[in-house]
mmCIF file of C-alpha atoms in Angstrom:
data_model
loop_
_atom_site.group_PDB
_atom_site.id
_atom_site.type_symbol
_atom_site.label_atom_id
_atom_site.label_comp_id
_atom_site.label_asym_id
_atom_site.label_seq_id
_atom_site.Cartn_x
_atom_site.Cartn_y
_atom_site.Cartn_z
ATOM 1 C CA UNK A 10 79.695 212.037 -62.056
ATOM 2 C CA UNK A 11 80.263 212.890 -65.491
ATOM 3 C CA UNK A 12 82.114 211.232 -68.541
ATOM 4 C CA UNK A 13 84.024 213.133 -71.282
ATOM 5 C CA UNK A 14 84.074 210.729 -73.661
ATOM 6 C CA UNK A 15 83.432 209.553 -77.831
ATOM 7 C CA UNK A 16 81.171 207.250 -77.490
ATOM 8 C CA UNK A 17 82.637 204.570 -78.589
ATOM 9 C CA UNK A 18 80.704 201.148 -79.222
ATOM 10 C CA UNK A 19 82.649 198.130 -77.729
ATOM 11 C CA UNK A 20 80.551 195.236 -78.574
ATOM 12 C CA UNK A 21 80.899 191.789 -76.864
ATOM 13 C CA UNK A 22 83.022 190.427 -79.631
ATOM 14 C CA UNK A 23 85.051 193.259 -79.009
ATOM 15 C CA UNK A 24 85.397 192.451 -75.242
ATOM 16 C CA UNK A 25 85.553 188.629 -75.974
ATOM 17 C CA UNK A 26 88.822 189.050 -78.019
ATOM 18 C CA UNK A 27 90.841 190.939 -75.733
ATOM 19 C CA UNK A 28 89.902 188.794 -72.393
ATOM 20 C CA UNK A 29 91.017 186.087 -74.951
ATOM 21 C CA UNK A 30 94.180 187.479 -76.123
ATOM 22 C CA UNK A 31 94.711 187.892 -72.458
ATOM 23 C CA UNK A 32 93.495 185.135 -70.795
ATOM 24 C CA UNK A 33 91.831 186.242 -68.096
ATOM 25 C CA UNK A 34 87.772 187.979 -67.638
ATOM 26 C CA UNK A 35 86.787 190.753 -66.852
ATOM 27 C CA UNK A 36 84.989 191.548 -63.790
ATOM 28 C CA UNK A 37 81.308 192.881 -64.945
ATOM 29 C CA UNK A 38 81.248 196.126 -63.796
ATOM 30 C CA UNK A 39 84.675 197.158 -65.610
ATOM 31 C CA UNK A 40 83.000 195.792 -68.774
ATOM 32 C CA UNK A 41 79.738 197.339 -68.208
ATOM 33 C CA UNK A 42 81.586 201.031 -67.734
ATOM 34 C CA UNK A 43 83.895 200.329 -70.942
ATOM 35 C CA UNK A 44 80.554 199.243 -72.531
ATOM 36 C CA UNK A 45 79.557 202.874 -71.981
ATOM 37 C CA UNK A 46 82.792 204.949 -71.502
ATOM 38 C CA UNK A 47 85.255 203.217 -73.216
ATOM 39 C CA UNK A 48 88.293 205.286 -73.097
ATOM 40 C CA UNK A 49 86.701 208.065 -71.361
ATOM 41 C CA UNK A 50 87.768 210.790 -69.069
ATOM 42 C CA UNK A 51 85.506 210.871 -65.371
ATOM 43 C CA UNK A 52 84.667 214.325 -64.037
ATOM 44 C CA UNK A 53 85.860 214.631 -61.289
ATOM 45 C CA UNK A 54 89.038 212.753 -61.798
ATOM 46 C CA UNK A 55 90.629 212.794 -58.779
ATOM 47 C CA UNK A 56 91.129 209.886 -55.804
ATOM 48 C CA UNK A 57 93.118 209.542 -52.737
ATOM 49 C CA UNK A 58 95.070 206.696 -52.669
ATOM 50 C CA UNK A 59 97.245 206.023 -49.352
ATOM 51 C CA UNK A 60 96.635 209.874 -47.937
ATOM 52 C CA UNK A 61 98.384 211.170 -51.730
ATOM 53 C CA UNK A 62 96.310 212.760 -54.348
ATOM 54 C CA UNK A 63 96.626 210.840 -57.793
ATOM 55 C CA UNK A 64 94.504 211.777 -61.197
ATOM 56 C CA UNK A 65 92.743 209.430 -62.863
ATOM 57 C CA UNK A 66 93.058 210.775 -66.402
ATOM 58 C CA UNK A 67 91.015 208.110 -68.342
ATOM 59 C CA UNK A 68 90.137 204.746 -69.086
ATOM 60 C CA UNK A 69 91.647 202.317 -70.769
ATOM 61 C CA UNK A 70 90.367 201.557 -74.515
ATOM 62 C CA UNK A 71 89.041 198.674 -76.423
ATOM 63 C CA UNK A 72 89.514 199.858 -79.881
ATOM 64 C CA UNK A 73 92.572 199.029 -81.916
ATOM 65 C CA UNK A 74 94.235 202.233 -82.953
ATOM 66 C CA UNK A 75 92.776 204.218 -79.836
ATOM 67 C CA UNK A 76 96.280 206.418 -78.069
ATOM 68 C CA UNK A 77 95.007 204.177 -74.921
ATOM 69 C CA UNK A 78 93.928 200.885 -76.540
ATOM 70 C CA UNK A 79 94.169 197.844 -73.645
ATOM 71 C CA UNK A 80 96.888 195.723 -75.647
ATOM 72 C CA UNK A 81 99.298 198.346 -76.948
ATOM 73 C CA UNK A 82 99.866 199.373 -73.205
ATOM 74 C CA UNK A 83 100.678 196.307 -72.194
ATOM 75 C CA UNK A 84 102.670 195.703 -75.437
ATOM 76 C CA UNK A 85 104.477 198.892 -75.084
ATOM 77 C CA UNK A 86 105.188 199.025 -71.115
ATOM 78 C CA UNK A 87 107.653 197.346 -69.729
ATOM 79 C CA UNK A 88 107.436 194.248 -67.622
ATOM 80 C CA UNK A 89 103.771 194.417 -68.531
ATOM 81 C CA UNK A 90 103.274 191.362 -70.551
ATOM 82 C CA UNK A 91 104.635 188.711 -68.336
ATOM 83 C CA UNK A 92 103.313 190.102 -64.922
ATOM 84 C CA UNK A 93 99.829 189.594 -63.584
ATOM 85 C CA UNK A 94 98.848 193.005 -64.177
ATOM 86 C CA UNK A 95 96.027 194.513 -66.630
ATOM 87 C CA UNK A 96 95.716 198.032 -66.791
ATOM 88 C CA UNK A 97 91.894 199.810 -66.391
ATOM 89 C CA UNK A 98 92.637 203.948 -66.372
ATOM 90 C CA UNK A 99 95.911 206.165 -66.871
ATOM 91 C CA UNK A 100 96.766 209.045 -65.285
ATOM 92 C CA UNK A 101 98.250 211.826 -66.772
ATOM 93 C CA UNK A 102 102.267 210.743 -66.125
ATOM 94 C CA UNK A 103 102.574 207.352 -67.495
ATOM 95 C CA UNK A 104 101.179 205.839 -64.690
ATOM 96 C CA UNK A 105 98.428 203.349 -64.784
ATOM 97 C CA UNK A 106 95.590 201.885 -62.550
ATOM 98 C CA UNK A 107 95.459 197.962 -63.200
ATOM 99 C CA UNK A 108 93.865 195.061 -62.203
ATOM 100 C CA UNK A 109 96.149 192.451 -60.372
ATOM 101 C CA UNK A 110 94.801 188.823 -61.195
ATOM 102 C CA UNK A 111 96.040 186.903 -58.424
ATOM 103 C CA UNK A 112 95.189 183.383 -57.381
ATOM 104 C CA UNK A 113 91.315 184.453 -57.041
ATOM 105 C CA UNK A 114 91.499 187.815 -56.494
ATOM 106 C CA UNK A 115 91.157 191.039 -58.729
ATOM 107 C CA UNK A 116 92.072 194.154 -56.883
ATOM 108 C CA UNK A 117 93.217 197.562 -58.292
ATOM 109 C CA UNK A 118 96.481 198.855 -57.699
ATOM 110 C CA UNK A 119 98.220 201.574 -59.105
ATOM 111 C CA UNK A 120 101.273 200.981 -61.001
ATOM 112 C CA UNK A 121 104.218 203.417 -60.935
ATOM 113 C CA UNK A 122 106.574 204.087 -64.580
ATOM 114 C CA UNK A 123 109.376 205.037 -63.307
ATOM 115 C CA UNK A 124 109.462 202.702 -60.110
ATOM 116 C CA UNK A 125 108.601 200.009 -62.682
ATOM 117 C CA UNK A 126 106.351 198.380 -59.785
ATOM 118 C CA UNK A 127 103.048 198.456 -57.989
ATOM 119 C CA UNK A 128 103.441 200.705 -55.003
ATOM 120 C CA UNK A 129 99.960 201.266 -53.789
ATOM 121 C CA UNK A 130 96.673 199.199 -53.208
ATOM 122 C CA UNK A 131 94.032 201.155 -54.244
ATOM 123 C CA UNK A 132 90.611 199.385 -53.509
ATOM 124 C CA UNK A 133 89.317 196.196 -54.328
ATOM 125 C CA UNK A 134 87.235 196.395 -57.218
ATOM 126 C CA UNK A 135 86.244 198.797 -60.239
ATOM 127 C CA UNK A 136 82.889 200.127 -58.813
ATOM 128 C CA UNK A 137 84.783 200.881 -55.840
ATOM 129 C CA UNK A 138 87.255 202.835 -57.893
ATOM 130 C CA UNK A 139 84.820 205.051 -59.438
ATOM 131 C CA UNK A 140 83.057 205.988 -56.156
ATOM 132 C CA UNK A 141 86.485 206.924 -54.905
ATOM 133 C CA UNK A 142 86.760 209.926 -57.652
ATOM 134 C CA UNK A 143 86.740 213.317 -55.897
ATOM 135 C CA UNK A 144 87.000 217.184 -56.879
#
């Protein structure tokens, strides 16, 4: 697996201000790969999700002023800011892979634009995400 990415520095102030802004942690291994990849794009970037090939374009960003920076998609999508839903990667559509903080859970699902809803579990944490990437 390969990342195409800026390296970006997201230091733990960084991270600290946006789980506070949102009021919820992260789970480590998300924070550990945005540590190192923030707003990256994985190679190979595909994954099966319910027998249908999706793209996983690229993570999500920490930096203010990044095209994918964390807050302005919430900000700018939607239904986004009151639901229970934080996105972690795009694809290449407008579509978006988030976590879903539910009453002590934190599972990925992928989130459809023009449904305006979640319409597919896709695994039940980050790592598990990653692993999932294919040619």
């Amino acid at each position: 697996m390969k990342w195409n990415c800026d390296n970006n520095v997201v230091t733990d102030d960084i991270i600290k201000a946006v789980e506070t802004k949102l009021k919820i942690t992260f789970p480590k291994d998300f924070i550990a790969s945005i540590k190192q990849y923030d707003g990256g794009y994985p190679i190979p970037n595909k994954i099966t999700v319910e027998g249908q090939e999706e793209v996983l374009n690229n993570l999500v960003s920490f930096l203010e002023g990044d095209a994918s920076f964390i807050l302005d998609i919430i900000s700018d999508t939607e239904n986004f800011s009151d639901s229970n839903l934080v996105p972690v990667a795009e694809d290449p559509f407008g579509n978006l892979f988030c976590y879903s903080f539910e009453e002590n859970t934190c599972e990925i699902v992928f989130w459809s634009h023009e449904e305006r809803v979640v319409n597919k579990h896709v695994c039940n944490s980050f790592e598990e995400l990653i692993t999932m990437l294919h040619e």
